[in-house]
Coordinates of C-alpha atoms and ligand atoms in Angstrom, one line a residue:
M1 CA 99.6 80.5 18.7
I2 CA 97.8 80.8 22.0
K3 CA 96.4 84.3 22.7
W4 CA 96.7 84.8 26.5
I5 CA 94.1 87.2 27.9
T6 CA 95.9 89.1 30.6
A7 CA 93.2 91.2 32.4
F8 CA 91.4 88.8 34.6
A9 CA 89.8 90.3 37.5
S10 CA 88.2 87.2 38.5
I11 CA 91.4 85.1 38.4
A12 CA 91.9 84.8 42.1
V13 CA 88.4 85.4 43.4
G14 CA 88.6 85.0 47.2
C15 CA 91.7 83.0 47.7
T16 CA 94.7 83.6 49.7
A17 CA 98.2 82.4 49.0
I18 CA 100.0 80.2 51.6
P19 CA 103.3 81.7 52.2
S20 CA 106.3 79.5 52.5
S21 CA 107.9 81.9 54.9
D22 CA 106.8 82.8 58.4
Q23 CA 105.4 86.0 57.2
E24 CA 101.9 85.1 57.7
V25 CA 101.8 82.0 59.8
A26 CA 104.0 83.0 62.7
Q27 CA 101.9 84.2 65.6
T28 CA 101.3 83.7 69.2
N29 CA 98.2 83.0 71.0
S30 CA 98.0 85.7 73.6
A31 CA 94.8 84.5 75.5
P32 CA 94.4 81.4 77.5
E33 CA 92.2 78.8 75.9
A34 CA 89.3 79.0 78.5
E35 CA 89.0 82.7 77.9
L36 CA 88.7 82.2 74.3
V37 CA 86.0 79.5 74.5
A38 CA 84.1 81.8 76.8
F39 CA 84.4 84.6 74.4
A40 CA 83.4 82.4 71.5
Q41 CA 80.2 81.6 73.3
N42 CA 78.9 85.1 73.7
S43 CA 80.4 87.3 71.0
S44 CA 80.5 87.3 67.2
V45 CA 83.1 88.6 64.9
S46 CA 80.7 90.9 63.1
G47 CA 79.5 92.2 66.5
I48 CA 83.1 93.2 67.4
Y49 CA 83.5 94.7 63.9
D50 CA 80.2 96.7 64.2
R51 CA 80.9 98.0 67.6
T52 CA 84.6 98.7 67.3
C53 CA 85.5 99.2 63.7
A54 CA 82.4 100.3 61.7
K55 CA 82.5 103.9 63.0
C56 CA 85.7 104.5 60.9
H57 CA 85.7 101.7 58.3
G58 CA 82.0 101.7 57.5
D59 CA 79.5 98.9 58.2
R60 CA 80.5 97.2 54.9
G61 CA 84.1 98.1 54.9
Q62 CA 83.4 101.1 52.6
G63 CA 85.4 103.6 54.7
G64 CA 84.7 107.2 55.1
G65 CA 85.0 107.8 58.9
G66 CA 88.1 108.8 60.6
G67 CA 90.1 109.4 57.4
T68 CA 89.8 105.8 56.2
Q69 CA 89.8 104.6 52.6
S70 CA 87.7 101.7 51.5
L71 CA 88.9 98.3 52.5
N72 CA 87.1 97.0 49.4
T73 CA 89.3 98.2 46.6
T74 CA 90.3 95.7 43.9
E75 CA 94.0 96.0 45.0
K76 CA 93.0 95.2 48.7
F77 CA 90.8 92.3 47.5
H78 CA 93.5 90.8 45.5
Q79 CA 96.2 91.3 48.3
K80 CA 98.0 88.0 48.5
Y81 CA 98.5 87.7 52.2
D82 CA 96.2 88.2 55.2
R83 CA 99.1 88.8 57.7
P84 CA 99.4 92.6 57.0
Y85 CA 95.6 93.0 58.0
F86 CA 96.3 91.1 61.1
D87 CA 99.3 93.2 61.9
A88 CA 97.4 96.5 61.2
I89 CA 94.7 95.5 63.6
K90 CA 97.0 94.2 66.3
N91 CA 99.6 97.0 66.2
G92 CA 97.3 99.8 64.9
V93 CA 98.1 102.3 62.2
K94 CA 99.1 105.0 64.6
D95 CA 100.3 107.8 62.2
M96 CA 96.8 107.5 60.7
G97 CA 94.7 107.5 63.9
M98 CA 94.0 103.8 64.3
E99 CA 94.8 102.4 67.7
A100 CA 96.4 99.1 68.4
Y101 CA 94.1 96.2 69.5
A102 CA 96.8 94.0 71.0
E103 CA 95.6 94.6 74.5
T104 CA 91.9 94.5 73.9
L105 CA 91.4 91.7 71.4
T106 CA 92.8 88.1 71.4
D107 CA 94.7 87.0 68.3
Q108 CA 91.8 84.7 67.4
Q109 CA 89.4 87.7 67.5
I110 CA 91.9 89.6 65.4
W111 CA 92.1 86.7 62.9
G112 CA 88.2 86.5 63.0
L113 CA 88.2 90.2 62.0
V114 CA 90.5 89.4 59.0
V115 CA 88.0 86.8 57.9
H116 CA 85.2 89.4 58.3
I117 CA 87.1 91.9 56.3
R118 CA 87.8 89.3 53.6
E119 CA 84.2 88.4 53.4
L120 CA 83.2 92.2 53.1
Q121 CA 85.7 92.4 50.2
Y122 CA 84.4 89.4 48.6
E123 CA 80.8 90.7 48.8
A124 CA 81.8 94.1 47.5
Y125 CA 83.6 92.4 44.6
R126 CA 80.6 90.3 43.7
R127 CA 78.3 93.3 43.9
E128 CA 80.5 95.1 41.5
N129 CA 81.7 92.4 39.1
G130 CA 79.4 89.4 39.5
G131 CA 81.1 86.4 37.8
P132 CA 82.6 85.4 34.5
K133 CA 80.7 87.1 31.6
A134 CA 79.8 85.5 28.4
K135 CA 79.6 87.5 25.1
D136 CA 77.3 85.7 22.6
G137 CA 77.4 82.7 24.8
V138 CA 81.2 82.5 24.8
Y139 CA 83.3 83.0 27.9
Q140 CA 87.0 84.0 27.6
A141 CA 89.5 82.4 29.8
Q142 CA 93.2 82.0 29.9
G143 CA 94.3 79.8 27.0
H144 CA 90.7 78.8 25.9
S145 CA 87.3 80.2 25.3
Y146 CA 84.4 78.1 26.4
K147 CA 80.7 77.7 26.6
V148 CA 78.4 76.4 29.3
T149 CA 75.4 74.3 28.2
T150 CA 72.8 72.4 30.1
V151 CA 73.1 68.6 29.6
L152 CA 70.4 67.3 31.8
P153 CA 67.7 69.8 32.8
R154 CA 66.0 69.7 36.2
G155 CA 63.1 67.3 36.7
G156 CA 64.5 64.5 34.7
G157 CA 65.2 62.2 37.7
L158 CA 68.0 64.2 39.2
S159 CA 67.6 64.6 42.9
T160 CA 70.6 66.2 44.7
P161 CA 73.0 64.6 42.2
W162 CA 76.2 63.8 44.1
G163 CA 78.7 61.9 41.8
I164 CA 79.3 61.1 38.1
D165 CA 81.5 58.7 36.3
W166 CA 81.6 57.1 32.8
L167 CA 81.6 53.7 31.4
P168 CA 84.1 53.1 28.5
D169 CA 81.2 53.3 26.0
G170 CA 80.5 57.0 27.0
R171 CA 77.4 56.3 29.1
S172 CA 77.5 57.9 32.5
L173 CA 76.4 56.9 35.9
I174 CA 75.0 59.6 38.1
T175 CA 74.3 59.1 41.8
N176 CA 71.5 60.8 43.5
K177 CA 71.9 61.4 47.3
A178 CA 68.7 59.6 48.2
G179 CA 70.2 56.3 47.0
T180 CA 69.5 55.9 43.3
I181 CA 71.8 55.8 40.2
L182 CA 70.8 57.1 36.7
V183 CA 72.2 55.7 33.5
T184 CA 72.6 58.6 31.0
R185 CA 74.2 59.4 27.8
E186 CA 74.6 63.1 27.4
D187 CA 71.1 64.7 27.6
R188 CA 69.2 61.5 27.8
I189 CA 68.4 59.4 30.8
L190 CA 68.5 55.8 29.6
G191 CA 67.7 53.8 32.7
S192 CA 68.6 53.2 36.3
V193 CA 70.4 50.8 38.6
S194 CA 68.3 48.5 40.9
G195 CA 69.4 46.5 43.9
L196 CA 71.6 49.1 45.4
P197 CA 72.5 49.0 49.1
T198 CA 70.3 50.8 51.6
V199 CA 71.7 54.2 52.6
A200 CA 71.2 56.3 55.6
V201 CA 69.8 59.7 54.1
I202 CA 70.5 61.8 57.1
G203 CA 71.8 65.5 56.8
Q204 CA 74.7 65.4 54.5
G205 CA 74.7 61.6 54.3
G206 CA 73.4 59.4 51.5
L207 CA 74.6 57.7 48.3
M208 CA 77.8 59.7 47.5
D209 CA 80.5 58.9 45.1
V210 CA 80.7 56.5 42.1
A211 CA 83.9 55.5 40.6
V212 CA 84.3 53.2 37.5
H213 CA 87.5 51.0 37.7
P214 CA 90.0 52.2 35.1
K215 CA 90.1 48.7 33.7
Y216 CA 86.4 48.3 33.7
R217 CA 86.3 46.5 30.4
E218 CA 88.5 43.7 32.0
N219 CA 87.0 43.5 35.5
G220 CA 83.6 45.3 35.4
W221 CA 84.1 46.8 38.9
I222 CA 82.3 49.9 40.0
Y223 CA 83.0 51.5 43.5
L224 CA 80.4 53.3 45.5
S225 CA 80.5 55.1 48.8
Y226 CA 77.5 55.9 50.9
S227 CA 76.5 56.6 54.5
D228 CA 75.8 53.0 55.9
P229 CA 73.1 52.8 58.5
G230 CA 74.6 51.4 61.7
Q231 CA 73.2 48.7 63.9
R232 CA 72.3 51.3 66.6
S233 CA 69.3 53.3 65.4
G234 CA 70.0 56.7 64.1
T235 CA 73.9 56.0 63.4
A236 CA 75.7 55.9 60.1
F237 CA 79.2 55.9 58.8
T238 CA 80.7 56.0 55.4
K239 CA 81.3 52.7 53.7
I240 CA 83.0 51.7 50.4
V241 CA 81.8 48.8 48.3
R242 CA 82.3 47.5 44.9
G243 CA 80.0 45.6 42.6
K244 CA 79.1 44.8 39.0
L245 CA 76.3 45.8 36.8
K246 CA 74.1 43.2 35.2
W247 CA 72.3 44.8 32.2
T248 CA 68.8 44.3 30.9
G249 CA 68.6 46.8 28.1
S250 CA 69.6 50.2 29.5
D251 CA 68.7 49.2 33.1
A252 CA 71.1 47.5 35.3
E253 CA 71.1 45.4 38.5
W254 CA 73.8 45.9 41.1
T255 CA 75.3 42.5 41.8
E256 CA 78.4 40.7 43.3
Q257 CA 78.8 43.4 45.9
Q258 CA 81.9 43.3 48.0
T259 CA 82.7 45.4 51.1
I260 CA 86.0 47.4 50.5
Y261 CA 86.0 49.5 53.6
Q262 CA 83.7 49.4 56.5
A263 CA 84.5 50.9 59.9
P264 CA 83.7 49.1 63.3
Q265 CA 80.2 49.7 64.5
E266 CA 81.6 51.7 67.5
M267 CA 82.7 54.5 65.0
Y268 CA 79.1 54.7 63.6
S269 CA 77.5 57.9 65.1
G270 CA 74.5 60.0 64.9
G271 CA 74.3 63.4 63.4
G272 CA 74.2 64.3 59.7
V273 CA 77.4 66.0 59.0
H274 CA 80.8 65.4 57.4
F275 CA 80.7 62.1 55.7
G276 CA 83.3 63.0 53.0
N277 CA 83.8 61.3 50.4
R278 CA 85.4 60.5 47.2
T279 CA 87.2 57.5 45.7
V280 CA 90.2 57.7 43.6
F281 CA 92.4 55.0 41.7
D282 CA 96.1 55.5 41.5
G283 CA 96.4 53.2 38.5
K284 CA 98.9 51.0 40.6
G285 CA 96.4 48.8 42.3
H286 CA 95.4 51.2 45.1
I287 CA 92.5 53.4 45.9
Y288 CA 92.3 56.4 48.0
V289 CA 89.1 57.4 49.9
C290 CA 88.4 60.4 52.1
Y291 CA 86.6 60.5 55.3
G292 CA 85.0 63.5 57.0
E293 CA 85.3 63.6 60.8
R294 CA 81.5 63.3 61.4
G295 CA 81.4 66.5 63.3
Q296 CA 83.8 65.1 66.0
G297 CA 86.9 67.2 65.2
N298 CA 89.0 65.5 68.0
L299 CA 88.9 62.2 66.2
S300 CA 90.7 63.6 63.2
Q301 CA 93.9 63.4 65.2
D302 CA 93.1 59.9 66.7
L303 CA 94.7 57.2 64.7
T304 CA 92.5 54.6 66.1
K305 CA 89.5 56.2 64.3
T306 CA 88.7 56.5 60.6
N307 CA 87.0 60.0 61.2
G308 CA 88.9 62.8 59.3
K309 CA 91.3 60.6 57.4
I310 CA 92.3 59.8 53.9
L311 CA 92.7 56.0 53.5
R312 CA 94.8 54.0 51.1
L313 CA 93.7 50.4 50.3
K314 CA 94.4 47.9 47.6
E315 CA 91.6 47.7 45.1
D316 CA 90.2 44.7 46.8
G317 CA 90.1 46.4 50.2
T318 CA 93.1 44.8 51.8
I319 CA 95.8 46.8 53.4
P320 CA 99.0 47.8 51.5
A321 CA 102.1 46.8 53.5
D322 CA 103.7 50.1 52.9
N323 CA 100.9 52.2 54.5
P324 CA 102.4 54.6 57.0
F325 CA 100.7 53.3 60.3
V326 CA 100.6 49.6 59.6
N327 CA 103.0 49.0 62.6
S328 CA 101.5 51.5 64.9
P329 CA 99.6 49.7 67.7
G330 CA 95.8 50.3 67.6
A331 CA 96.0 52.4 64.5
V332 CA 93.5 52.0 61.6
K333 CA 95.9 50.4 59.2
A334 CA 94.1 51.9 56.3
I335 CA 95.2 55.4 57.1
W336 CA 97.2 57.4 54.6
S337 CA 97.0 60.9 56.2
Y338 CA 95.0 62.5 59.1
G339 CA 93.8 65.7 60.6
H340 CA 91.3 66.3 57.9
R341 CA 87.9 67.9 58.4
N342 CA 85.5 67.2 55.6
P343 CA 87.3 66.3 52.4
Q344 CA 84.9 66.1 49.5
G345 CA 87.3 66.6 46.6
L346 CA 90.2 64.1 45.8
V347 CA 92.1 63.5 42.7
M348 CA 95.4 62.0 41.5
G349 CA 97.0 64.8 39.5
L350 CA 98.8 63.9 36.2
D351 CA 102.1 64.4 38.0
G352 CA 101.1 61.7 40.5
V353 CA 100.3 64.1 43.4
L354 CA 97.2 63.3 45.3
W355 CA 95.1 66.4 45.9
D356 CA 92.3 67.0 48.2
T357 CA 89.9 69.9 48.8
E358 CA 88.1 70.0 52.1
H359 CA 85.7 72.1 54.1
G360 CA 87.3 74.1 56.8
P361 CA 85.3 76.1 59.2
R362 CA 84.2 79.5 57.8
G363 CA 87.1 81.0 55.8
G364 CA 89.3 78.1 55.9
D365 CA 88.6 75.8 52.8
E366 CA 91.8 74.1 51.7
L367 CA 93.5 72.7 48.8
N368 CA 96.0 70.1 50.2
K369 CA 98.9 68.1 48.6
V370 CA 98.2 64.8 50.4
V371 CA 101.4 63.1 51.5
K372 CA 101.9 59.7 53.3
G373 CA 101.5 60.1 57.0
G374 CA 100.8 63.8 56.7
N375 CA 98.9 65.5 59.6
Y376 CA 96.7 68.2 58.1
G377 CA 96.0 69.9 61.5
W378 CA 92.3 69.8 62.1
P379 CA 91.0 70.6 64.7
L380 CA 94.3 71.8 66.3
V381 CA 94.7 74.5 63.8
A382 CA 92.6 76.3 61.2
F383 CA 92.4 79.4 59.2
S384 CA 88.9 80.5 60.0
I385 CA 86.0 81.3 62.3
N386 CA 82.9 79.4 63.3
Y387 CA 80.0 79.3 60.8
N388 CA 77.9 80.9 63.5
D389 CA 80.2 84.0 63.4
A390 CA 82.0 83.3 66.5
P391 CA 85.8 83.4 66.7
L392 CA 87.1 79.9 66.6
A393 CA 88.8 78.6 69.8
T394 CA 91.2 76.9 67.4
P395 CA 94.4 78.8 66.7
W396 CA 95.6 79.7 63.3
P397 CA 98.7 77.8 62.5
S398 CA 102.1 78.9 63.8
A399 CA 105.3 78.2 61.9
S400 CA 106.7 75.9 64.6
Q401 CA 103.9 73.3 64.2
K402 CA 104.4 70.2 62.4
F403 CA 101.3 70.2 60.3
V404 CA 101.1 70.1 56.6
Q405 CA 99.8 73.5 55.5
P406 CA 97.4 73.8 52.7
E407 CA 98.9 74.7 49.3
M408 CA 96.1 77.2 49.0
R409 CA 93.0 78.2 51.0
W410 CA 89.7 80.0 50.0
L411 CA 88.7 82.9 52.1
P412 CA 85.9 83.2 52.1
S413 CA 85.0 79.5 51.9
I414 CA 83.6 78.3 48.7
A415 CA 82.4 75.0 50.4
A416 CA 84.8 73.0 48.3
C417 CA 83.2 69.9 46.7
G418 CA 84.3 67.9 43.8
L419 CA 87.7 67.8 42.2
D420 CA 89.2 66.4 39.0
V421 CA 92.1 66.9 36.6
I422 CA 92.0 68.0 33.0
R423 CA 93.8 65.5 30.9
G424 CA 93.8 67.3 27.6
G425 CA 91.1 66.6 25.1
A426 CA 88.8 69.5 24.6
F427 CA 91.2 71.8 26.7
P428 CA 94.9 71.0 25.7
Q429 CA 96.2 74.4 27.3
W430 CA 94.7 73.3 30.6
R431 CA 96.2 69.9 30.6
G432 CA 97.2 69.0 34.2
D433 CA 95.1 71.8 35.8
L434 CA 92.8 70.8 38.5
I435 CA 89.0 71.6 38.3
A436 CA 87.3 72.3 41.6
G437 CA 83.7 73.0 42.6
G438 CA 82.1 74.9 45.5
L439 CA 78.7 74.4 47.0
A440 CA 77.9 77.6 48.8
G441 CA 80.3 79.5 46.6
Q442 CA 78.3 78.2 43.6
T443 CA 81.6 78.3 41.7
V444 CA 83.9 76.2 39.4
R445 CA 87.6 77.1 39.5
R446 CA 90.4 75.9 37.2
I447 CA 93.4 75.6 39.4
R448 CA 96.9 75.5 37.8
V449 CA 99.4 73.5 39.9
K450 CA 103.0 72.8 39.0
D451 CA 105.3 70.4 40.5
G452 CA 103.0 69.9 43.4
K453 CA 102.7 73.6 44.0
Y454 CA 99.7 75.9 43.7
V455 CA 100.2 78.5 40.8
D456 CA 97.0 80.3 40.3
Q457 CA 93.2 79.9 39.6
E458 CA 90.5 81.2 37.4
E459 CA 86.7 81.1 38.0
L460 CA 84.9 79.4 35.0
I461 CA 81.3 79.3 36.5
W462 CA 79.5 81.4 39.1
N463 CA 76.0 81.4 40.6
M464 CA 74.4 78.7 38.4
G465 CA 73.7 76.4 41.5
R466 CA 75.4 74.7 44.3
V467 CA 78.3 72.7 42.7
R468 CA 78.3 69.1 44.0
D469 CA 80.8 67.5 41.6
V470 CA 83.0 68.4 38.7
A471 CA 84.2 65.6 36.5
V472 CA 86.1 65.5 33.2
H473 CA 84.7 63.3 30.5
P474 CA 87.3 60.6 29.9
L475 CA 86.8 60.5 26.1
T476 CA 86.2 64.2 25.2
G477 CA 87.8 66.1 28.1
E478 CA 84.8 68.2 28.5
I479 CA 84.0 69.3 32.1
Y480 CA 80.7 68.3 33.6
V481 CA 79.2 69.9 36.6
L482 CA 76.6 68.5 38.9
L483 CA 74.4 71.2 40.3
N484 CA 72.0 71.2 43.1
Q485 CA 69.4 74.0 43.6
P486 CA 68.4 73.6 40.8
D487 CA 69.3 69.9 40.2
T488 CA 70.9 70.0 36.8
V489 CA 74.0 68.9 34.9
V490 CA 75.8 71.4 32.8
K491 CA 78.9 71.1 30.9
I492 CA 81.9 73.4 30.0
S493 CA 83.0 72.8 26.4
R494 CA 85.4 74.5 24.1
A495 CA 83.9 77.4 22.1
N496 CA 86.3 77.7 19.3
Ligands
HEC1 C1 89.3 105.8 64.7 C2 89.1 105.3 63.4 C3 89.4 103.8 63.3 C4 89.0 102.6 64.0 C5 88.1 102.7 65.2 C6 89.6 101.5 63.4 N1 90.4 101.8 62.4 FE1 91.3 100.6 61.0 N2 92.2 102.2 60.1 C7 92.0 103.5 60.4 C8 92.8 104.3 59.6 C9 92.7 105.8 59.5 C10 93.5 103.4 58.8 C11 94.6 103.8 57.7 C12 93.9 104.3 56.5 C13 93.2 103.2 55.7 O1 93.7 102.2 55.4 O2 92.0 103.5 55.4 C14 93.1 102.0 59.2 C15 93.7 100.9 58.6 C16 93.3 99.7 58.8 C17 93.7 98.5 58.3 C18 94.7 98.4 57.2 C19 94.1 98.5 55.8 C20 95.0 98.2 54.7 O3 94.7 98.6 53.6 O4 96.1 97.5 54.9 C21 92.9 97.5 58.7 C22 92.9 96.0 58.3 C23 92.1 98.0 59.7 N3 92.2 99.3 59.8 C24 91.1 97.2 60.4 C25 90.3 97.8 61.5 C26 89.6 96.9 62.3 C27 89.3 95.5 62.3 C28 89.1 97.8 63.3 C29 88.3 97.4 64.5 C30 88.9 96.5 65.5 C31 89.7 99.0 63.0 N4 90.4 99.0 61.9 C32 89.3 100.2 63.8 C33 91.0 104.0 61.3 C34 90.3 103.2 62.2
CA2 CA1 94.2 71.8 57.4

């Protein structure tokens, strides 16, 4: 019999449900765009809060002035929707003495204040509760208890580890961002791979994902993604290749490389942000790969560019005839979906749904169900503010817009990175659940989805390091977590 543990304060740490109704998303943008841009340049959300709201609500939302209660109670922290906060600020709480800000603040500023309040609530929650707590090394979660152990300690050759996958014999390949691959077996580093392509290590760019073909025993293919140096100096763009390993003992040489996807040189650009990338097999002869927009948000909506897209290719890199834009003049034929910002988590669920997690602006990280031809909205809509604390000139979505809304979003952002699905093995009660990592959030979440819908989530790890990748061991079902700062690999295994 499964013993379900019911009281989980951490179960929905900092996430907000996406309503199916208009309740939350319907809104109008009251200020003209130029005004918003001007505002964004010279004011910050916390500045508005400190000047306008703190005298009653306290500098950290703790309340106390003007008859206010704390905004940071557990109940308010867990409040499912953000819309009531927006309405309270816009329309005021007149019988309690709070004026309406509809005339003095734009909707973007008000949404920015909602983000700020959510961040204050999150900080208060962490101050009070921290993260999941182990008793005698054992953590309790819904359906399973688990422990977290270090597999590879720092110093052993890990250097900003980025991606991990396993060979059928249980050895793993771990990419380091600087352009190297380690061959490991659990806690031992056995060797490395030589002859790898040259990568442009700029900003967030470098060697990224590694994906072992599901029929590796038959065909030997391994797929890599990396930021490829462009012909114009200082430029780079994400490139996908596959190749084979020629072994000498435990060391291997990268051979027989084929290009699976390479963008035209004119898409290569400078700047070190938003390369994506993950590679996923659908088991039906296709791969999906996700591309960040390289900091050029407008290109996410441009079908002639690969920036901010999820691509679908045949495993050899050719274009499937049933891709959505194969007949659109000028379009990149590999595009499967568009309007993405920087997806760094991608997985095919057990129910055949393709899921992505992506970095939004501050307060707008998303879990999306990726559908053929879908427009995910960036940069036309976003649930967020700028990382520099200015309100975003981008409106929050309105119900009339034809964008695919996220199934769930994280507010505050966790900096979503790495996504896999639990196939059973060590954790049969979690079969079909997604497992997601967060860099800045230093968090690992188990996310329950059902019939392509978000159900709930639970935090399994907090504050052990920046989570760069999460991956489920294909043989044991244990969950491996690649951490950066410190560079280590830990695993989540069953305790009972
Ligand atoms: C003159 C005092 C005062 C000022 C200034 C003020 N508020 Fe309030 N606010 C209140 C009171 C009183 C309430 C109702 C009691 C409560 O929720 O604490 C309230 C309620 C709220 C609520 C609803 C809380 C809930 O639980 O749903 C939000 C959100 C809010 N205020 C945000 C703001 C923001 C943002 C600002 C600045 C733009 C602001 N307030 C300025 C006094 C004030
Ligand atoms: Ca989106």
